[in-house]
PDB file of C-alpha atoms and ligand atoms in Angstrom:
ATOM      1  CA  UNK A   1     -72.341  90.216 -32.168  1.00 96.00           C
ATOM      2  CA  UNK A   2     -71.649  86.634 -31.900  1.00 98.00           C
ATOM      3  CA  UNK A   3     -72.085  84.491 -34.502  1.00 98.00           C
ATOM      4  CA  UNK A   4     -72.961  80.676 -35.402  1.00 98.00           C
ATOM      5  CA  UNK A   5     -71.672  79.545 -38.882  1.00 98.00           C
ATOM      6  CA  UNK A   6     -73.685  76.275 -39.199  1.00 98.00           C
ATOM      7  CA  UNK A   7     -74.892  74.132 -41.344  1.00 97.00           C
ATOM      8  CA  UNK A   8     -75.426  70.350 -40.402  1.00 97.00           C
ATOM      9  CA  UNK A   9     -74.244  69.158 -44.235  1.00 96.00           C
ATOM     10  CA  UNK A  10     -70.150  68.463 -43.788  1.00 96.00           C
ATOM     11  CA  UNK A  11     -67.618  70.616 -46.149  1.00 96.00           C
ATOM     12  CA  UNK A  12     -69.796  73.249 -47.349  1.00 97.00           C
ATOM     13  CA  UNK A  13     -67.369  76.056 -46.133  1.00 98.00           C
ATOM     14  CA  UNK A  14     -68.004  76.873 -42.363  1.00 98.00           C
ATOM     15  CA  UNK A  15     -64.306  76.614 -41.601  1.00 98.00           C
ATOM     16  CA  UNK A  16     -62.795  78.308 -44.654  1.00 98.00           C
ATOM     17  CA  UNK A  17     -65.327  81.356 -43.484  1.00 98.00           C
ATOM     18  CA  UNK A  18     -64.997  81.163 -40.051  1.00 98.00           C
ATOM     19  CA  UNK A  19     -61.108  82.047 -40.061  1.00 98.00           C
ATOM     20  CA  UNK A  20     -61.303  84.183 -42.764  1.00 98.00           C
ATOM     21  CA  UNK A  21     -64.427  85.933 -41.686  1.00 98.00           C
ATOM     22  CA  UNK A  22     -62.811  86.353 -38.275  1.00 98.00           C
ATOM     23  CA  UNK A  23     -59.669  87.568 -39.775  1.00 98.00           C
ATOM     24  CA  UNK A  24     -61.149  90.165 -41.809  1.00 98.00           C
ATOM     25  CA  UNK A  25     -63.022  91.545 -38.368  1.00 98.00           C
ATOM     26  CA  UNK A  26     -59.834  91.738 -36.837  1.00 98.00           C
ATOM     27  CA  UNK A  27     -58.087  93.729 -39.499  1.00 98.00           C
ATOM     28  CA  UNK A  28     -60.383  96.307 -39.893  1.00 98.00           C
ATOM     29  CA  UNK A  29     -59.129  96.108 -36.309  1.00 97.00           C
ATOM     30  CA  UNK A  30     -62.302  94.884 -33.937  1.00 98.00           C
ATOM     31  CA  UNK A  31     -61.553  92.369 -31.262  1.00 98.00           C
ATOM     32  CA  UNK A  32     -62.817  89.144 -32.665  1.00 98.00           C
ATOM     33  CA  UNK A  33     -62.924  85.783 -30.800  1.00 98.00           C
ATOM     34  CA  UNK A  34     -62.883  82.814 -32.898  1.00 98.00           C
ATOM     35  CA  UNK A  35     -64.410  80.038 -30.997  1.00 98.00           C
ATOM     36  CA  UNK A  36     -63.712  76.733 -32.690  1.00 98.00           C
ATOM     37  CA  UNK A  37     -66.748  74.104 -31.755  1.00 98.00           C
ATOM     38  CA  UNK A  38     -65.533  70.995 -33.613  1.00 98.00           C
ATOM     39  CA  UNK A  39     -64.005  68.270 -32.191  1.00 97.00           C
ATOM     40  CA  UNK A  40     -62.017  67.876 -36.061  1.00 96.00           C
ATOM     41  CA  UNK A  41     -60.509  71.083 -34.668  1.00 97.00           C
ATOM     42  CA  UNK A  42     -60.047  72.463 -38.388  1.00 97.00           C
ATOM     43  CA  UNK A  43     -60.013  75.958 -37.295  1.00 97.00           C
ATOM     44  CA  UNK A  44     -57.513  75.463 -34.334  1.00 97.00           C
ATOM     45  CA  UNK A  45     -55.581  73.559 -36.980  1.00 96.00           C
ATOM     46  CA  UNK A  46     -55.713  76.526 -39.599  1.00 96.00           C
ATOM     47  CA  UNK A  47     -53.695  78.849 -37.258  1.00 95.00           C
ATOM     48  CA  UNK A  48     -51.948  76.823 -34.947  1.00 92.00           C
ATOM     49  CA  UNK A  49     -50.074  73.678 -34.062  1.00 89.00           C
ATOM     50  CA  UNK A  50     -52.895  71.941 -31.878  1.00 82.00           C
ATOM     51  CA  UNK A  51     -50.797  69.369 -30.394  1.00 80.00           C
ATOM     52  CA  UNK A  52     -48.936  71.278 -27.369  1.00 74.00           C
ATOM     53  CA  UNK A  53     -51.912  73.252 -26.553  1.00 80.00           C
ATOM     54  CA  UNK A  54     -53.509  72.987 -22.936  1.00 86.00           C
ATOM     55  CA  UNK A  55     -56.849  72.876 -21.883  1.00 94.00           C
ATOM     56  CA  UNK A  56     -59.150  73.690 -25.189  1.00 96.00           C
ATOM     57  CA  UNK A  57     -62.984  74.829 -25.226  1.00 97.00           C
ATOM     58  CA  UNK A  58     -63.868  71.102 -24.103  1.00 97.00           C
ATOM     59  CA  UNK A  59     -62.751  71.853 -20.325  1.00 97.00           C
ATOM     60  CA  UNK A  60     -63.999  75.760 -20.771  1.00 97.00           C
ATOM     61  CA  UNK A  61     -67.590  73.991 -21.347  1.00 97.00           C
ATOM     62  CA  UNK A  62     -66.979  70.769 -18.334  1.00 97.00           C
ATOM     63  CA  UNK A  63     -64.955  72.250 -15.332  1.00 95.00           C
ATOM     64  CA  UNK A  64     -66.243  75.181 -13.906  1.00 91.00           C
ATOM     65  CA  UNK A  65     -62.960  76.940 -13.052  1.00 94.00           C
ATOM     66  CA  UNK A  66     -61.748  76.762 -16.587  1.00 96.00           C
ATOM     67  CA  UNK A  67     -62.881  80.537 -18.529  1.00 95.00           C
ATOM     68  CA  UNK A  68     -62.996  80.393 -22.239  1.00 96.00           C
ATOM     69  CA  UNK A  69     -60.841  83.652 -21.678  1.00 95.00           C
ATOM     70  CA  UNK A  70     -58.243  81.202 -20.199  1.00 95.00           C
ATOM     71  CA  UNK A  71     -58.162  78.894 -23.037  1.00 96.00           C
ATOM     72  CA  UNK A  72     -58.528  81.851 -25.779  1.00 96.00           C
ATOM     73  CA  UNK A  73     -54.757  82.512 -27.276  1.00 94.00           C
ATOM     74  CA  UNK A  74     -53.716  85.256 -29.717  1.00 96.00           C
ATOM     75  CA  UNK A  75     -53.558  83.924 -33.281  1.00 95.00           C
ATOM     76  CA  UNK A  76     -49.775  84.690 -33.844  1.00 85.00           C
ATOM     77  CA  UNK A  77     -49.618  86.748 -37.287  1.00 86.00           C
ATOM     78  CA  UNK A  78     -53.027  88.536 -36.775  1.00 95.00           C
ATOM     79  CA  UNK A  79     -53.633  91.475 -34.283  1.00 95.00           C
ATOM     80  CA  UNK A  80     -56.708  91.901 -32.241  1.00 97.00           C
ATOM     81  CA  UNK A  81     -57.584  87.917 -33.311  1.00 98.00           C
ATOM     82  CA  UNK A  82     -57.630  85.226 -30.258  1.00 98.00           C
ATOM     83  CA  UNK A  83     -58.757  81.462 -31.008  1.00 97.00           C
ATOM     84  CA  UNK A  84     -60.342  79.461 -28.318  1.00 98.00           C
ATOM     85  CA  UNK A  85     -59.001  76.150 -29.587  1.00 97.00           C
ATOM     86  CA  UNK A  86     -60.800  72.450 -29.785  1.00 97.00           C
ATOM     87  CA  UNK A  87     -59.607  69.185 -29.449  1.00 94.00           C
ATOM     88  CA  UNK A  88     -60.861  65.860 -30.826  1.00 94.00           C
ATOM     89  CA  UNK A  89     -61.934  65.963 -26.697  1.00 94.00           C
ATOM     90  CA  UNK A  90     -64.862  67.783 -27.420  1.00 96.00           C
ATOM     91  CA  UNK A  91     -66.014  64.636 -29.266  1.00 96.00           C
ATOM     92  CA  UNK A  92     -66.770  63.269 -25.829  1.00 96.00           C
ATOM     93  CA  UNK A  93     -69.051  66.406 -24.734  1.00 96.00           C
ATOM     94  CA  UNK A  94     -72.300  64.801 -25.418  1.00 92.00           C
ATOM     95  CA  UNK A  95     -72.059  61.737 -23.276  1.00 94.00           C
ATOM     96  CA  UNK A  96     -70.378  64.653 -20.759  1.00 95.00           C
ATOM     97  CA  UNK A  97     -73.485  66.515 -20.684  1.00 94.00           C
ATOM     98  CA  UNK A  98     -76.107  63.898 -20.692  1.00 90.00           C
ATOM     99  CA  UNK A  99     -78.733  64.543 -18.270  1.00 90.00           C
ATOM    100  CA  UNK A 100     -77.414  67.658 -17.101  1.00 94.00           C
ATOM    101  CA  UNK A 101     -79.986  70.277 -16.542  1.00 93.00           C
ATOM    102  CA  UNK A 102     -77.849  73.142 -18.611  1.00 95.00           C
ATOM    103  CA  UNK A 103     -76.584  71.188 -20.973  1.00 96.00           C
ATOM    104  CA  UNK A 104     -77.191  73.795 -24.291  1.00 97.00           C
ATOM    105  CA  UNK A 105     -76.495  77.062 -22.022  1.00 97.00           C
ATOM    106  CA  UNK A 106     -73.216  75.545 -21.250  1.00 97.00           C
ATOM    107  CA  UNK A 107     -71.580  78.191 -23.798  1.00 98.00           C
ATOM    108  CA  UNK A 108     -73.865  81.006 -23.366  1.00 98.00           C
ATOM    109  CA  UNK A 109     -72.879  81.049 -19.894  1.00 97.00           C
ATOM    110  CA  UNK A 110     -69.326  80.606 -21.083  1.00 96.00           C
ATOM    111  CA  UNK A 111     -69.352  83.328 -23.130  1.00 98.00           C
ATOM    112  CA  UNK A 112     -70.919  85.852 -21.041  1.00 96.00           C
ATOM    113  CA  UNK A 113     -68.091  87.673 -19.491  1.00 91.00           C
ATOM    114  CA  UNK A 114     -65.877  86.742 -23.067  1.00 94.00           C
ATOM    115  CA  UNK A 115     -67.971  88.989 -24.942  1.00 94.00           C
ATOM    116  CA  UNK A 116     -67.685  92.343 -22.914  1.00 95.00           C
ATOM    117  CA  UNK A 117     -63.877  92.206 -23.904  1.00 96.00           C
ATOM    118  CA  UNK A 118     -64.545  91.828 -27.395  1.00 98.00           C
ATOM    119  CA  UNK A 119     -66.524  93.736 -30.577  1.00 98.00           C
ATOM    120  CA  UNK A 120     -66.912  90.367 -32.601  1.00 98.00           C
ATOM    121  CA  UNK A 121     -67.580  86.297 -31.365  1.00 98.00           C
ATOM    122  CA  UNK A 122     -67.154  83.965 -34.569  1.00 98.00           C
ATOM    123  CA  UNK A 123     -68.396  80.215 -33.988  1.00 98.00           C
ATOM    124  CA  UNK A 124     -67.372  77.438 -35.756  1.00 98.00           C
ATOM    125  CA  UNK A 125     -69.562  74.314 -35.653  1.00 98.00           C
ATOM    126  CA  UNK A 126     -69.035  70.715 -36.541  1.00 98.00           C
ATOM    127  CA  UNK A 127     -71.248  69.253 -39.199  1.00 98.00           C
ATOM    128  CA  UNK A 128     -74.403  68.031 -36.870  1.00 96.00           C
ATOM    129  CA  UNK A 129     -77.041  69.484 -35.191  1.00 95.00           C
ATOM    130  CA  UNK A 130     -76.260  67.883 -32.110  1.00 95.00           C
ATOM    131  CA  UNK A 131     -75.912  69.123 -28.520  1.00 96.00           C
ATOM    132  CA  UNK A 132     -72.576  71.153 -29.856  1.00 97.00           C
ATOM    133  CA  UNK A 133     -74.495  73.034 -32.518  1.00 98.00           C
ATOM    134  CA  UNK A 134     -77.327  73.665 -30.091  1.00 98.00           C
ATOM    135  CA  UNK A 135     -74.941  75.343 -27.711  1.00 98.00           C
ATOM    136  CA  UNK A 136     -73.558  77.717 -30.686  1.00 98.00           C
ATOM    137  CA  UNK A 137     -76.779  78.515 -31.525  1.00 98.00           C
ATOM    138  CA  UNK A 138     -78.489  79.265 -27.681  1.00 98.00           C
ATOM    139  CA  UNK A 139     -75.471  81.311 -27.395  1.00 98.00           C
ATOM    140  CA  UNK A 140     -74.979  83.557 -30.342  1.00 98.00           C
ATOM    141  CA  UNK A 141     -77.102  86.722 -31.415  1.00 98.00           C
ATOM    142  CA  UNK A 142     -76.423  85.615 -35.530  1.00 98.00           C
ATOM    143  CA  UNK A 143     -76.530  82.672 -37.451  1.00 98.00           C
ATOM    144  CA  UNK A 144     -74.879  82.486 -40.998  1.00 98.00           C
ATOM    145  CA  UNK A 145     -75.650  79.451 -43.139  1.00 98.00           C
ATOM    146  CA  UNK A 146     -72.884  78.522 -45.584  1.00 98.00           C
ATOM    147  CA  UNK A 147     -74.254  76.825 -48.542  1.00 97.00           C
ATOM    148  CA  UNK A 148     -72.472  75.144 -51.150  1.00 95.00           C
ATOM    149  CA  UNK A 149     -73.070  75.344 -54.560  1.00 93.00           C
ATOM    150  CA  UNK A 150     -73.611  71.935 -55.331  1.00 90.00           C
ATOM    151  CA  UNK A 151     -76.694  69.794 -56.949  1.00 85.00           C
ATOM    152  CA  UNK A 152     -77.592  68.779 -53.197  1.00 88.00           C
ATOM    153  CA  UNK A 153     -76.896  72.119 -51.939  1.00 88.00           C
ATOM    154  CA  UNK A 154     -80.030  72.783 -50.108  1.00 92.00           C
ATOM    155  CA  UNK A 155     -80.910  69.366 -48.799  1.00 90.00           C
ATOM    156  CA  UNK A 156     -81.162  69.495 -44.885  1.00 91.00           C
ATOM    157  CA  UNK A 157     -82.549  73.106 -44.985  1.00 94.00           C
ATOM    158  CA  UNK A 158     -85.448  72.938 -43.729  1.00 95.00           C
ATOM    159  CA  UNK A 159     -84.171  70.504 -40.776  1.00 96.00           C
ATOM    160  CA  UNK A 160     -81.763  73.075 -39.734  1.00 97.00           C
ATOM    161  CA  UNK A 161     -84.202  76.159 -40.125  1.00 97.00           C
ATOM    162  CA  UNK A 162     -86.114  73.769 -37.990  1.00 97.00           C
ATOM    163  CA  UNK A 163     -84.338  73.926 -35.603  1.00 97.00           C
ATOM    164  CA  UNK A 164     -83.199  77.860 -35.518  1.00 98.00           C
ATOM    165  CA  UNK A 165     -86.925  78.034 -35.019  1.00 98.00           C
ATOM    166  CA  UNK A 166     -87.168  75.957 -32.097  1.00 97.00           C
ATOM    167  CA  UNK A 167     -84.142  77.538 -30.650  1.00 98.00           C
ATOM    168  CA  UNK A 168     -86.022  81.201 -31.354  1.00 98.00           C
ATOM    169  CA  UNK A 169     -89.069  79.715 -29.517  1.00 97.00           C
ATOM    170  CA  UNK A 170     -87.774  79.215 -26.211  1.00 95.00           C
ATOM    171  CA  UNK A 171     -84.017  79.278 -25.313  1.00 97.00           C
ATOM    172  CA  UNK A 172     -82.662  81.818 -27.557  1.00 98.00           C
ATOM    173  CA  UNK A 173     -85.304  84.236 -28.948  1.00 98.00           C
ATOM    174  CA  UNK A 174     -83.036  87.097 -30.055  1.00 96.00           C
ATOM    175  CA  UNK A 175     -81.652  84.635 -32.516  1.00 98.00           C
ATOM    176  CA  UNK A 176     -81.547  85.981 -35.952  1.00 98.00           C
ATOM    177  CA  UNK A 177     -80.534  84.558 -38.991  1.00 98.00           C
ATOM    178  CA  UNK A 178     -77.569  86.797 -40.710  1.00 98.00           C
ATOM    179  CA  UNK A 179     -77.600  85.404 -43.834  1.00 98.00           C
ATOM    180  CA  UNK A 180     -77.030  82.588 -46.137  1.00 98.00           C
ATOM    181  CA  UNK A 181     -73.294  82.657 -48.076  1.00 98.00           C
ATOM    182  CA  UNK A 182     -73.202  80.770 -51.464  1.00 97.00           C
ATOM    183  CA  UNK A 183     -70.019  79.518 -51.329  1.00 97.00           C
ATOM    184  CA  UNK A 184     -67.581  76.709 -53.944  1.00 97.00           C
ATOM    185  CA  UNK A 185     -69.379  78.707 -56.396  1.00 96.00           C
ATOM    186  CA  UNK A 186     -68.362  78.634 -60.264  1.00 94.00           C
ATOM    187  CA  UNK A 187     -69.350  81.210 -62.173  1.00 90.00           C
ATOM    188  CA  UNK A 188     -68.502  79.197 -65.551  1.00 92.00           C
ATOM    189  CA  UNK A 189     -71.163  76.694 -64.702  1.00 92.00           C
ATOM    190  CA  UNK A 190     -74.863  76.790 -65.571  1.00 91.00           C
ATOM    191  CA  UNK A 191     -75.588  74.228 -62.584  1.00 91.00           C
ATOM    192  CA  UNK A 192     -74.257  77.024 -60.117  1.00 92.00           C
ATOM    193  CA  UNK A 193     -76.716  79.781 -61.633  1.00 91.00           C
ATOM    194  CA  UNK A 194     -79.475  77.437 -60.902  1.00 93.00           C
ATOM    195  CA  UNK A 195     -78.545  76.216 -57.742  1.00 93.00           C
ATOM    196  CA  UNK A 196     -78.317  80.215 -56.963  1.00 93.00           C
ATOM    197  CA  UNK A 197     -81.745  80.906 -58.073  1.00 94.00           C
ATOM    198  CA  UNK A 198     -82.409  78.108 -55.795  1.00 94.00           C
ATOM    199  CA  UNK A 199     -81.348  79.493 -52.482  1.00 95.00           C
ATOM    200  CA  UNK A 200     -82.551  82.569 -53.468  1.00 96.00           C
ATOM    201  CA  UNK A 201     -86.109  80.933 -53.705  1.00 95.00           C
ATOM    202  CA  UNK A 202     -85.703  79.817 -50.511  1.00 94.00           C
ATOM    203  CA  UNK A 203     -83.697  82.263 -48.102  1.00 96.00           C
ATOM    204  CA  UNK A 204     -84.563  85.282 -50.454  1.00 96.00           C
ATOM    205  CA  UNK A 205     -83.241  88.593 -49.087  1.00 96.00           C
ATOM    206  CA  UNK A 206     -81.308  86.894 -46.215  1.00 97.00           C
ATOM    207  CA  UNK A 207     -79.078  85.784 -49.070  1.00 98.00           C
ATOM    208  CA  UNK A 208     -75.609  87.731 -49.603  1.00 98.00           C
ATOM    209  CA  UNK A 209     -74.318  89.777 -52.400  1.00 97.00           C
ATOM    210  CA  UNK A 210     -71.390  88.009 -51.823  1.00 98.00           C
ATOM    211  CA  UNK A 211     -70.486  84.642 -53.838  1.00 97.00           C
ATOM    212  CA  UNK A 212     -67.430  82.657 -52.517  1.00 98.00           C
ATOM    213  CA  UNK A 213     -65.793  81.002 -55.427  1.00 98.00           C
ATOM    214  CA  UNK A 214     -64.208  78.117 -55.781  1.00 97.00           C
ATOM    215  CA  UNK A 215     -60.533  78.981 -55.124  1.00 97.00           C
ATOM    216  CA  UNK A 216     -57.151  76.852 -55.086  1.00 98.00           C
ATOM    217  CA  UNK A 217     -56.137  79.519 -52.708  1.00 98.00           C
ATOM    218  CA  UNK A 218     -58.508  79.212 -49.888  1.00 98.00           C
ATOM    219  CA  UNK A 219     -57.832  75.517 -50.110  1.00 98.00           C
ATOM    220  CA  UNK A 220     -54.361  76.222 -49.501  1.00 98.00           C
ATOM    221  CA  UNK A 221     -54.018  78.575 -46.217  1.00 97.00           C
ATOM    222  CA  UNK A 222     -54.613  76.553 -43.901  1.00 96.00           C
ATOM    223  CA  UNK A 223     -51.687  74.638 -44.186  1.00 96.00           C
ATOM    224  CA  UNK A 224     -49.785  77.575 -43.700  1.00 95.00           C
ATOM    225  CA  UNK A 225     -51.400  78.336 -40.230  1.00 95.00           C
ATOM    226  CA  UNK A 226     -52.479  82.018 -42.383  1.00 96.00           C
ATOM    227  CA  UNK A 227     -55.907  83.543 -43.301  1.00 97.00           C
ATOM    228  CA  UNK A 228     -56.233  84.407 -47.200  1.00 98.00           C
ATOM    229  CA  UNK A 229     -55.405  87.711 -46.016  1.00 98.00           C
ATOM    230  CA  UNK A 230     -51.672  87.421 -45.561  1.00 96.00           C
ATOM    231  CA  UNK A 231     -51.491  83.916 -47.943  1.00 97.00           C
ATOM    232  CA  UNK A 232     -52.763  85.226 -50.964  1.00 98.00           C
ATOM    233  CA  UNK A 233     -53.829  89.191 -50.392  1.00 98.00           C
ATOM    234  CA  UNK A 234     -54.668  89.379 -54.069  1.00 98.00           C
ATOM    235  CA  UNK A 235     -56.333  86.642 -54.798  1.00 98.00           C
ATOM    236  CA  UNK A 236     -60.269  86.454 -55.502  1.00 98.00           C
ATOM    237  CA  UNK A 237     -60.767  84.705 -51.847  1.00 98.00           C
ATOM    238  CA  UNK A 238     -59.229  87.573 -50.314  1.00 98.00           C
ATOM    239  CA  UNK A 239     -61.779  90.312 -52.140  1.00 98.00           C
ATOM    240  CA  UNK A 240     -64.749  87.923 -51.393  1.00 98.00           C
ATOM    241  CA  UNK A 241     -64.077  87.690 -47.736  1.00 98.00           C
ATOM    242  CA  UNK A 242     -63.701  91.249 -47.011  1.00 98.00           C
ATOM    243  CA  UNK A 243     -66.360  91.519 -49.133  1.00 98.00           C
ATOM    244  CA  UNK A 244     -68.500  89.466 -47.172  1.00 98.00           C
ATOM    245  CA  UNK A 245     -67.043  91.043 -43.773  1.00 98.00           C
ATOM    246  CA  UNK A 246     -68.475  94.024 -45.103  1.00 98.00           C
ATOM    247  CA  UNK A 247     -71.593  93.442 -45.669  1.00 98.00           C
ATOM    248  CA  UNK A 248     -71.940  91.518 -42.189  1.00 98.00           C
ATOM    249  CA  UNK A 249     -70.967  94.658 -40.493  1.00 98.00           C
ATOM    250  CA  UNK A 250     -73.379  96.700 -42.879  1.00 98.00           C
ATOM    251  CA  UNK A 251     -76.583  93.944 -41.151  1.00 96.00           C
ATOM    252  CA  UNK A 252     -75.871  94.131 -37.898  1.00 91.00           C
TER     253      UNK A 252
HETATM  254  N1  LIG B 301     -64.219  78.623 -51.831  1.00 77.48           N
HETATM  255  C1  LIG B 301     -63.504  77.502 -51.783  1.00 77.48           C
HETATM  256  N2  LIG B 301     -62.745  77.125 -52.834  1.00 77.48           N
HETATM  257  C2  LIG B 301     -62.038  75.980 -52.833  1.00 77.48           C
HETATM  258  N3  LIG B 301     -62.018  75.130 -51.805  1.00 77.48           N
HETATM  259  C3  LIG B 301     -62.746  75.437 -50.720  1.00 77.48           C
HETATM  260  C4  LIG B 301     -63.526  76.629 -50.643  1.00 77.48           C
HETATM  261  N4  LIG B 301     -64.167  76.658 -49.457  1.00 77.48           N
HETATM  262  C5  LIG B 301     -63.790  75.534 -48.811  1.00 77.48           C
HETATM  263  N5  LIG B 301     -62.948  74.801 -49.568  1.00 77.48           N
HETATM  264  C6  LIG B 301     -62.345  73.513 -49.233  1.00 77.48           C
HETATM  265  O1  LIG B 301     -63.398  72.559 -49.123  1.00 77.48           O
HETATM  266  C7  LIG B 301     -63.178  71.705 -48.015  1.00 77.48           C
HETATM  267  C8  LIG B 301     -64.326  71.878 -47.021  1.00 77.48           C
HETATM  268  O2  LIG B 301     -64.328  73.215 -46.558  1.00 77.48           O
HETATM  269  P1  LIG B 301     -64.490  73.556 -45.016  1.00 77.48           P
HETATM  270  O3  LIG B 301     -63.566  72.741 -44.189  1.00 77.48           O
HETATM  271  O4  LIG B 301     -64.429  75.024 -44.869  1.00 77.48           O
HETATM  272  O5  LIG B 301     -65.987  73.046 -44.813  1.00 77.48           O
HETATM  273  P2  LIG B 301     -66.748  72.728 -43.460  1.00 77.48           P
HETATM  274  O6  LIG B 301     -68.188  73.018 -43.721  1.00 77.48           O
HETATM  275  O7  LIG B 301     -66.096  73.412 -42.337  1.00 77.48           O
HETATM  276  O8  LIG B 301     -66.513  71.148 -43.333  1.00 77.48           O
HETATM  277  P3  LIG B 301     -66.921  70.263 -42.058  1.00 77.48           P
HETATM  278  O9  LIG B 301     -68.402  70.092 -42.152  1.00 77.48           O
HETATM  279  O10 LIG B 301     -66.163  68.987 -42.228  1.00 77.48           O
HETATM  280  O11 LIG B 301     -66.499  71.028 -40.836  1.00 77.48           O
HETATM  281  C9  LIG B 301     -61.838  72.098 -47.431  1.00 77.48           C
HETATM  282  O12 LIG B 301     -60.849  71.279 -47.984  1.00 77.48           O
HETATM  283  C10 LIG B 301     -61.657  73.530 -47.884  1.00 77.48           C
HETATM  284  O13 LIG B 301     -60.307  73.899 -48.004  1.00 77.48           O
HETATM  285 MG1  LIG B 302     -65.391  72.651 -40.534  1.00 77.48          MG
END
């Protein structure tokens, strides 16, 4: 499976479940490729020192000798994990790709042979729905929607489902939508109940079991270059993300 973790709204938890949904994959020990689609490069940046790396997923997508395989490097502490790195060069990928006849296949085709070598394909996407979010999404099979729970949680929906939907019309029509994953969620608070009922209301079934809360520790881990895994095993981050790994693997 390879899948998009989108949502156009900026730091509503794509990153944070990206790399730990990616690291979870990989320890119940399926080949996972985390393919980081953001020129802020957070993901890169969560397991790696981005600064002395080579070509990143901007020249996979622009020169056509460059395979994402090429670029993809194992993510040091985690076995059967490999991270196909950004930089703040991808930024310049839409003015790149103006005009060009294959501009949103540009990954799809990149990821063709990438995915016979491995189970799992984790996107990460920058906050816009843009010509780099339309690539994730022509190219993956699954698209999980990270919502925060916040009073403007669900504002841009229906733009975004918009858009799935015109993606499932023509260029991608396998394209299904995984799930939506409540995440910053607070149990204590009466506002996050509501906001719950909410989403439910609105992505009803496709909505998972699983709540991310709000957690110092997921906060944290990235600025040790680890997953919550091997930062802070026992922690309620931890539980939630294999929780949620789970319960991907038990829809697809
Ligand atoms: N469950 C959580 N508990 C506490 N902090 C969290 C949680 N999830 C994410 N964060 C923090 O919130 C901020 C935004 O999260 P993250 O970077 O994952 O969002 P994003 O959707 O990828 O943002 P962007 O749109 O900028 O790419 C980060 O500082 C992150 O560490
Ligand atoms: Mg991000």
């Amino acid at each position: 499976m390879i899948i998009a973790i989108t949502n156009q709204k900026g730091g509503v938890g794509k990153t944070t479940t990206a790399i730990n949904l990616s690291a979870a994959l990989a320890n119940k020990g399926l080949k996972t490729l985390l393919v980081d689609l953001d020129p802020q490069a957070n993901s890169s940046m969560s397991f790696m020192d981005v600064h002395d790396l080579g070509h990143s997923i901007y020249e996979a997508l622009t020169e056509p000798d460059i395979d994402v395989r090429s670029i993809a490097r194992p993510v040091g502490q985690i076995p059967n994990l490999d991270l196909a790195p950004a930089t703040i060069a991808l930024a310049k990928i839409e003015s790149k790709l103006l005009g060009e006849l294959d501009s949103h296949f540009r990954l799809k085709d990149e990821l063709a042979a990438a995915r016979e070598e491995y189970d799992n394909i984790i996107i990460d996407t920058p906050p816009t729905l843009g010509i780099i979010t339309v690539n994730a999404l022509v190219a993956a099979t699954h698209v999980l929607i990270p919502i925060q729970s916040s009073y403007f949680a669900l504002e841009g929906t229906d733009d975004l489902l918009e858009t799935i939907d015109k993606i499932k019309q023509r260029a991608n029509p396998e394209l299904q939508i995984l799930g939506a994953l409540i995440t910053l969620y607070d149990k204590r608070t009466l506002l996050s109940r509501d906001i719950q009922d909410q989403i439910n209301e609105v992505f009803g079934d496709k909505v998972f079991t699983t709540l991310i809360s709000k957690s110092v520790r997921l906060e944290e881990s990235p600025a040790y270059h680890e997953s919550i895994f091997t930062f802070a095993p026992t922690s309620s981050g931890a539980a939630e993300y294999y929780q949620l790994s789970e319960e991907v693997l038990s829809r697809v």
